[in-house]
């Protein structure tokens, strides 16, 4: 059977202005890949009739399936229907069930429906209508000139509901594929994208199926593995073989798969070892503990944090000695170590982690901006203090400090 190739078009000037991110295209691509449909093009076009029409004409010539999000609302700048009617000549009609649903919504909220809301119920004659159970405008599926067109609202929760309930079942029934596409993500910390790619250069150069794609992210580096096969079982066998080959080379930096986060892994390891953690945070201002307690179940292993930004808080609350503060300063390995030890003692934790340093804007205590000390103290076992020189913006330095703290902690817990 012929492989179906899809294209995704997002309509909306707000996307071009950067006011919102085009997360719809990413999510739809993932769903289509799971169902064995290739996505060859992503497009974004503003609310302009001529440009939307031009993009539709190009898409219709090169793609088997075109999925359009946005431009189905009630206002004058919602032009998706009009642009497609221009190129297709298809008649539009009011879809009574959708109109009844819209009117019932306004009655329910005791509000007067303005006349332009009737526009949302307009569909192309002969289209397969997809009911919108979480919004107003219905979706449509239309087969025109050997291309299947799917029109969906741009609101993500509406689009996702209609894709899952209406579009994907339709595509699977109409274009049953011979292959499935499966993928997953391997996550790494403590190694840069260029170094990871260098270490894996030989297998990346030989890649065919699965494909191997390294990608830098804010919280480390990921490798996306994607495999095509006749069945899910065969696809995952290919993925697992590739994963094992990769981890045999760079497994020391690996921490999780797919949506697994560093903080989730840390929580899991703390639970396994029955350890409690507390943090003392100066320049990070609570960012470390905030990420940790965002994980459900964090209360089982997390005592809390002392945010000791001011020197007086380090002295009076965290009980850092005056002698050390005067002789070594707050931005020092000695201060970092005492912070991690004291917070573990004060909050009755097995592990104390501390962050002290300088994120800017000016040098302090003779230290340049970006100087950071991180200490991890494991009660009655070991302690470690490391110094770093980070570059970047104030927020960037603070983010990198937190990330490095998680990396150090993960390596100790391994």
Coordinates of C-alpha atoms in Angstrom, one line a residue:
X1 CA 0.0 0.0 0.0
X2 CA 1.2 3.5 -0.8
X3 CA 2.7 5.3 2.2
X4 CA 0.6 8.3 3.2
X5 CA 2.5 11.6 3.5
X6 CA 1.0 14.5 5.6
X7 CA 1.4 18.2 5.9
X8 CA 0.4 20.4 8.9
X9 CA -0.6 24.0 8.4
X10 CA -1.3 26.4 11.3
X11 CA -3.3 29.6 10.5
X12 CA -2.8 32.6 12.8
X13 CA -0.9 35.8 12.7
X14 CA -0.2 35.4 16.5
X15 CA 2.0 32.5 15.7
X16 CA 4.1 34.5 13.3
X17 CA 4.5 37.3 15.8
X18 CA 5.8 34.8 18.4
X19 CA 2.9 35.6 20.8
X20 CA 2.2 31.8 21.1
X21 CA 4.2 28.7 20.2
X22 CA 3.0 26.3 17.5
X23 CA 2.7 23.3 19.9
X24 CA -0.2 21.9 17.8
X25 CA 2.1 20.9 14.9
X26 CA 4.5 19.1 17.3
X27 CA 1.7 17.1 19.0
X28 CA -0.1 16.2 15.7
X29 CA 3.2 15.1 14.2
X30 CA 3.8 12.7 17.1
X31 CA 0.3 11.3 16.8
X32 CA 0.6 10.8 13.0
X33 CA 4.0 9.1 13.5
X34 CA 2.5 6.7 16.0
X35 CA -0.1 5.8 13.4
X36 CA 2.5 5.3 10.6
X37 CA 1.9 8.5 8.6
X38 CA 4.9 10.5 7.6
X39 CA 4.9 14.3 8.1
X40 CA 7.0 16.0 5.4
X41 CA 6.0 19.7 5.9
X42 CA 5.0 22.1 8.6
X43 CA 3.7 25.5 7.6
X44 CA 2.5 28.7 9.4
X45 CA 0.6 31.4 7.7
X46 CA -1.0 34.6 9.0
X47 CA -4.6 35.7 8.8
X48 CA -4.5 36.9 5.2
X49 CA -6.8 35.4 2.6
X50 CA -4.4 35.4 -0.3
X51 CA -1.5 33.9 1.6
X52 CA -3.7 31.2 3.2
X53 CA -5.1 30.3 -0.2
X54 CA -1.6 30.2 -1.8
X55 CA -0.3 27.9 1.0
X56 CA -3.4 25.6 0.6
X57 CA -2.7 25.3 -3.2
X58 CA 0.9 24.3 -2.6
X59 CA -0.1 21.8 0.1
X60 CA -2.8 20.2 -2.0
X61 CA -0.3 19.5 -4.8
X62 CA 2.3 17.7 -2.7
X63 CA 0.6 16.0 0.2
X64 CA -1.9 13.2 0.6
X65 CA -3.2 14.5 3.9
X66 CA -3.3 18.2 4.9
X67 CA -4.2 19.0 8.5
X68 CA -5.1 22.7 9.1
X69 CA -5.4 24.2 12.6
X70 CA -6.9 27.6 13.3
X71 CA -9.0 30.1 11.5
X72 CA -12.4 28.6 12.2
X73 CA -13.6 31.1 14.7
X74 CA -16.3 33.8 14.4
X75 CA -14.3 36.9 13.6
X76 CA -13.5 38.5 10.3
X77 CA -9.8 37.4 10.4
X78 CA -10.8 33.7 10.7
X79 CA -10.4 32.9 7.0
X80 CA -9.6 29.2 6.8
X81 CA -13.0 28.2 5.3
X82 CA -13.0 31.1 2.9
X83 CA -9.5 30.3 1.6
X84 CA -10.4 26.6 1.0
X85 CA -13.7 27.5 -0.7
X86 CA -11.7 29.8 -3.0
X87 CA -9.5 26.9 -4.3
X88 CA -12.2 24.2 -4.2
X89 CA -15.4 25.9 -5.1
X90 CA -17.3 23.7 -2.6
X91 CA -20.5 25.0 -1.1
X92 CA -20.7 25.9 2.6
X93 CA -23.8 25.2 4.6
X94 CA -24.8 25.7 8.2
X95 CA -24.4 22.5 10.2
X96 CA -27.6 22.4 12.4
X97 CA -26.3 20.1 15.2
X98 CA -23.3 22.4 15.6
X99 CA -25.5 25.5 15.6
X100 CA -27.8 24.0 18.1
X101 CA -24.8 23.2 20.3
X102 CA -23.5 26.8 20.1
X103 CA -26.9 28.3 20.9
X104 CA -27.3 26.0 23.9
X105 CA -23.9 27.1 25.2
X106 CA -24.9 30.7 25.2
X107 CA -28.2 29.9 26.8
X108 CA -26.4 27.9 29.5
X109 CA -24.1 30.9 30.4
X110 CA -27.1 33.3 30.1
X111 CA -25.4 35.4 27.4
X112 CA -26.6 36.8 24.2
X113 CA -25.1 35.2 21.1
X114 CA -23.8 37.7 18.6
X115 CA -24.7 37.0 14.9
X116 CA -21.1 36.3 13.9
X117 CA -21.1 33.1 16.0
X118 CA -23.2 31.5 13.3
X119 CA -20.1 31.5 11.2
X120 CA -18.6 28.8 13.4
X121 CA -21.3 26.3 12.4
X122 CA -20.5 26.6 8.7
X123 CA -19.2 23.4 7.1
X124 CA -18.5 22.3 3.5
X125 CA -21.3 20.3 1.9
X126 CA -20.5 16.6 2.0
X127 CA -17.8 17.0 4.6
X128 CA -17.4 14.5 7.5
X129 CA -18.1 16.7 10.5
X130 CA -16.2 16.3 13.7
X131 CA -18.1 17.4 16.8
X132 CA -16.4 19.8 19.1
X133 CA -17.2 18.6 22.6
X134 CA -15.0 21.1 24.4
X135 CA -15.5 24.2 22.3
X136 CA -17.8 25.6 19.5
X137 CA -16.5 25.3 16.0
X138 CA -16.8 21.8 14.6
X139 CA -14.0 20.2 12.6
X140 CA -14.2 18.8 9.1
X141 CA -12.7 16.1 6.9
X142 CA -13.0 16.6 3.1
X143 CA -11.6 14.6 0.2
X144 CA -10.8 16.9 -2.6
X145 CA -8.6 16.4 -5.7
X146 CA -7.0 13.2 -4.3
X147 CA -6.0 15.0 -1.0
X148 CA -7.7 14.5 2.3
X149 CA -8.2 17.8 4.1
X150 CA -8.7 18.1 7.8
X151 CA -9.8 21.4 9.4
X152 CA -9.6 21.8 13.2
X153 CA -9.7 24.7 15.7
X154 CA -6.5 26.1 16.8
X155 CA -7.2 25.9 20.6
X156 CA -5.0 22.9 21.7
X157 CA -7.5 21.2 24.0
X158 CA -10.2 21.3 21.3
X159 CA -7.8 20.2 18.6
X160 CA -6.5 17.3 20.6
X161 CA -9.9 16.0 21.6
X162 CA -11.0 16.1 17.9
X163 CA -7.8 14.4 16.6
X164 CA -8.1 11.6 19.1
X165 CA -11.9 11.0 18.8
X166 CA -12.5 11.8 15.1
X167 CA -9.5 12.3 12.9
X168 CA -7.1 9.5 13.8
X169 CA -9.8 6.8 13.7
X170 CA -10.9 8.1 10.3
X171 CA -7.4 8.1 8.9
X172 CA -6.6 4.7 10.3
X173 CA -9.8 3.3 8.7
X174 CA -9.4 5.0 5.4
X175 CA -5.6 4.7 5.0
X176 CA -4.6 1.6 6.8
X177 CA -0.8 1.6 6.8
X178 CA 1.6 -1.3 6.2
X179 CA 4.1 0.1 8.6
X180 CA 4.0 1.6 12.1
X181 CA 6.4 4.3 13.3
X182 CA 7.5 4.2 16.9
X183 CA 10.0 6.4 18.8
X184 CA 11.3 7.2 22.1
X185 CA 13.7 9.6 23.7
X186 CA 16.9 8.9 25.7
X187 CA 17.9 11.7 28.1
X188 CA 21.4 12.6 29.2
X189 CA 23.0 15.0 31.6
X190 CA 26.7 16.1 32.0
X191 CA 27.6 15.8 28.3
X192 CA 27.1 18.4 25.6
X193 CA 25.4 17.8 22.3
X194 CA 28.6 18.1 20.2
X195 CA 30.5 15.7 22.6
X196 CA 27.6 13.2 22.5
X197 CA 27.5 13.3 18.8
X198 CA 31.2 12.8 18.6
X199 CA 31.1 9.7 20.9
X200 CA 28.3 8.2 18.8
X201 CA 29.6 9.4 15.4
X202 CA 30.2 5.9 14.0
X203 CA 26.7 4.6 14.7
X204 CA 25.1 7.9 13.7
X205 CA 26.9 7.7 10.3
X206 CA 25.6 4.1 9.8
X207 CA 22.0 4.8 10.9
X208 CA 19.2 3.7 8.8
X209 CA 16.4 2.2 10.9
X210 CA 16.1 3.3 13.6
X211 CA 17.2 6.9 13.0
X212 CA 19.2 8.6 15.7
X213 CA 18.8 12.3 16.3
X214 CA 20.7 14.2 19.1
X215 CA 19.2 17.4 20.3
X216 CA 20.2 19.9 23.0
X217 CA 17.5 21.0 25.4
X218 CA 17.4 23.3 28.5
X219 CA 17.7 20.3 30.9
X220 CA 20.4 18.3 29.1
X221 CA 20.7 16.5 25.8
X222 CA 18.3 14.0 24.3
X223 CA 18.5 11.4 21.5
X224 CA 15.3 10.6 19.7
X225 CA 15.2 7.1 18.2
X226 CA 12.6 6.4 15.6
X227 CA 11.9 3.0 14.0
X228 CA 9.7 1.8 11.2
X229 CA 8.5 -1.8 11.2
X230 CA 5.5 -4.0 10.3
X231 CA 4.4 -4.3 13.9
X232 CA 4.8 -2.5 17.2
X233 CA 6.7 -5.4 18.6
X234 CA 9.2 -5.3 15.7
X235 CA 9.6 -1.6 16.0
X236 CA 10.4 -1.7 19.7
X237 CA 12.9 -4.5 19.2
X238 CA 14.8 -2.2 16.8
X239 CA 14.5 0.7 19.3
X240 CA 15.8 -1.5 22.2
X241 CA 18.7 -2.7 20.2
X242 CA 19.7 0.8 19.2
X243 CA 19.3 2.0 22.8
X244 CA 21.5 -0.8 24.2
X245 CA 24.2 0.1 21.6
X246 CA 24.1 3.8 22.5
X247 CA 24.1 3.2 26.3
X248 CA 27.1 0.8 26.0
X249 CA 29.1 3.9 24.9
X250 CA 27.6 6.9 26.8
X251 CA 25.5 5.2 29.5
X252 CA 27.3 7.0 32.3
X253 CA 25.4 10.2 31.2
X254 CA 22.0 8.6 30.8
X255 CA 19.3 9.3 33.3
X256 CA 15.9 8.6 31.8
X257 CA 13.6 7.9 28.9
X258 CA 10.7 9.8 27.2
X259 CA 9.1 12.3 29.5
X260 CA 11.1 11.2 32.6
X261 CA 12.7 14.2 34.3
X262 CA 15.8 14.6 36.4
X263 CA 13.8 15.5 39.5
X264 CA 11.6 12.4 39.0
X265 CA 14.7 10.2 38.8
X266 CA 16.2 11.8 41.9
X267 CA 13.0 11.3 43.9
X268 CA 12.9 7.7 42.9
X269 CA 16.5 7.1 43.9
X270 CA 16.0 8.9 47.3
X271 CA 12.9 6.7 48.0
X272 CA 14.9 3.5 47.1
X273 CA 17.7 4.4 49.5
X274 CA 15.2 5.8 52.1
X275 CA 17.0 9.1 52.3
X276 CA 15.7 12.6 53.1
X277 CA 17.0 15.7 51.4
X278 CA 17.1 19.4 52.3
X279 CA 18.6 22.4 50.5
X280 CA 20.3 25.7 51.4
X281 CA 20.0 28.1 48.5
X282 CA 21.6 31.5 48.1
X283 CA 21.9 32.5 44.5
X284 CA 19.3 29.9 43.3
X285 CA 16.7 31.3 45.6
X286 CA 14.7 28.1 46.1
X287 CA 14.8 27.0 42.4
X288 CA 16.3 23.6 43.3
X289 CA 13.7 22.6 45.9
X290 CA 10.9 24.1 43.7
X291 CA 11.7 21.6 40.9
X292 CA 11.9 18.8 43.4
X293 CA 8.6 19.3 45.1
X294 CA 6.8 19.7 41.8
X295 CA 7.0 15.8 41.6
X296 CA 4.1 14.0 43.2
X297 CA 5.3 12.1 46.2
X298 CA 8.2 14.4 46.9
X299 CA 7.1 14.9 50.5
X300 CA 8.3 11.3 51.3
X301 CA 11.9 12.4 50.7
X302 CA 12.0 16.2 51.0
X303 CA 12.4 18.1 54.2
X304 CA 12.4 21.6 52.9
X305 CA 14.8 24.4 52.1
X306 CA 16.4 27.5 53.7
X307 CA 16.7 30.3 51.2
X308 CA 19.6 32.2 52.6
X309 CA 20.1 35.0 50.1
X310 CA 21.3 37.6 52.7
X311 CA 24.4 37.1 54.7
X312 CA 22.5 37.6 58.0
X313 CA 20.2 34.7 57.1
X314 CA 23.2 32.5 56.5
X315 CA 24.5 33.5 59.9
X316 CA 21.4 33.7 62.1
X317 CA 19.2 31.0 60.5
X318 CA 21.6 28.6 58.9
X319 CA 24.1 29.1 61.7
X320 CA 27.1 29.7 59.5
X321 CA 30.0 30.9 61.7
X322 CA 31.0 34.5 61.8
X323 CA 34.6 33.4 61.7
X324 CA 34.2 31.5 58.4
X325 CA 32.1 34.3 56.8
X326 CA 34.7 36.9 57.6
X327 CA 37.8 34.8 56.7
X328 CA 36.4 33.0 53.6
X329 CA 33.4 34.9 52.5
X330 CA 29.9 33.8 51.4
X331 CA 31.2 32.8 47.9
X332 CA 33.6 30.0 48.9
X333 CA 33.9 26.3 49.1
X334 CA 34.1 26.5 52.9
X335 CA 30.8 28.4 53.0
X336 CA 29.1 26.0 50.6
X337 CA 30.2 23.0 52.7
X338 CA 29.0 24.5 55.9
X339 CA 25.7 25.4 54.3
X340 CA 25.1 21.8 53.2
X341 CA 26.1 20.3 56.5
X342 CA 24.0 22.8 58.6
X343 CA 20.9 22.5 56.5
X344 CA 21.0 18.7 56.9
X345 CA 21.4 19.0 60.6
X346 CA 18.8 21.8 61.1
X347 CA 16.1 20.1 59.0
X348 CA 17.0 16.5 60.1
X349 CA 17.8 15.3 56.6
X350 CA 20.1 12.6 55.4
X351 CA 21.4 14.8 52.6
X352 CA 22.1 18.5 52.5
X353 CA 22.7 20.3 49.2
X354 CA 23.8 23.9 49.0
X355 CA 24.2 26.6 46.3
X356 CA 26.2 29.8 46.8
X357 CA 27.7 32.1 44.2
X358 CA 27.3 35.2 42.1
X359 CA 24.8 35.5 39.2
X360 CA 25.5 39.2 38.6
X361 CA 25.3 42.0 37.7
X362 CA 28.6 43.0 39.4
X363 CA 31.6 41.1 40.8
X364 CA 31.5 40.4 44.6
X365 CA 34.1 39.4 47.2
X366 CA 36.7 39.5 44.5
X367 CA 34.9 36.8 42.5
X368 CA 33.7 37.2 38.9
X369 CA 30.1 36.9 37.9
X370 CA 29.2 33.3 37.2
X371 CA 31.3 31.9 40.1
X372 CA 29.2 29.1 41.8
X373 CA 29.9 26.6 44.6
X374 CA 27.7 23.6 45.0
X375 CA 28.1 21.2 47.9
X376 CA 26.4 17.9 48.7
X377 CA 26.7 16.5 52.2
X378 CA 25.6 12.9 53.0
X379 CA 25.4 12.5 56.7
X380 CA 28.0 10.1 58.2
X381 CA 29.1 9.1 54.7
X382 CA 30.7 11.7 52.4
X383 CA 30.7 15.3 51.2
X384 CA 31.6 17.0 48.0
X385 CA 32.2 20.6 47.0
X386 CA 32.6 21.8 43.4
X387 CA 33.4 25.2 41.9
X388 CA 32.0 26.3 38.5
X389 CA 32.4 29.3 36.3
X390 CA 29.2 29.7 34.4
X391 CA 28.6 32.3 31.7
X392 CA 25.3 33.8 30.4
X393 CA 22.5 35.9 31.8
X394 CA 21.6 36.1 35.4
X395 CA 18.7 33.7 35.0
X396 CA 20.8 31.5 32.8
X397 CA 23.5 31.2 35.5
X398 CA 21.0 30.3 38.2
X399 CA 19.3 27.7 35.9
X400 CA 22.7 26.1 35.1
X401 CA 23.6 26.0 38.8
X402 CA 20.4 24.1 39.6
X403 CA 20.9 21.7 36.7
X404 CA 24.5 21.0 37.8
X405 CA 23.3 20.4 41.4
X406 CA 20.9 17.7 40.1
X407 CA 23.7 16.2 38.0
X408 CA 26.1 16.0 41.0
X409 CA 23.3 14.6 43.2
X410 CA 22.4 12.0 40.6
X411 CA 25.9 10.8 40.2
X412 CA 26.3 10.4 44.0
X413 CA 23.0 8.5 44.3
X414 CA 24.0 6.1 41.5

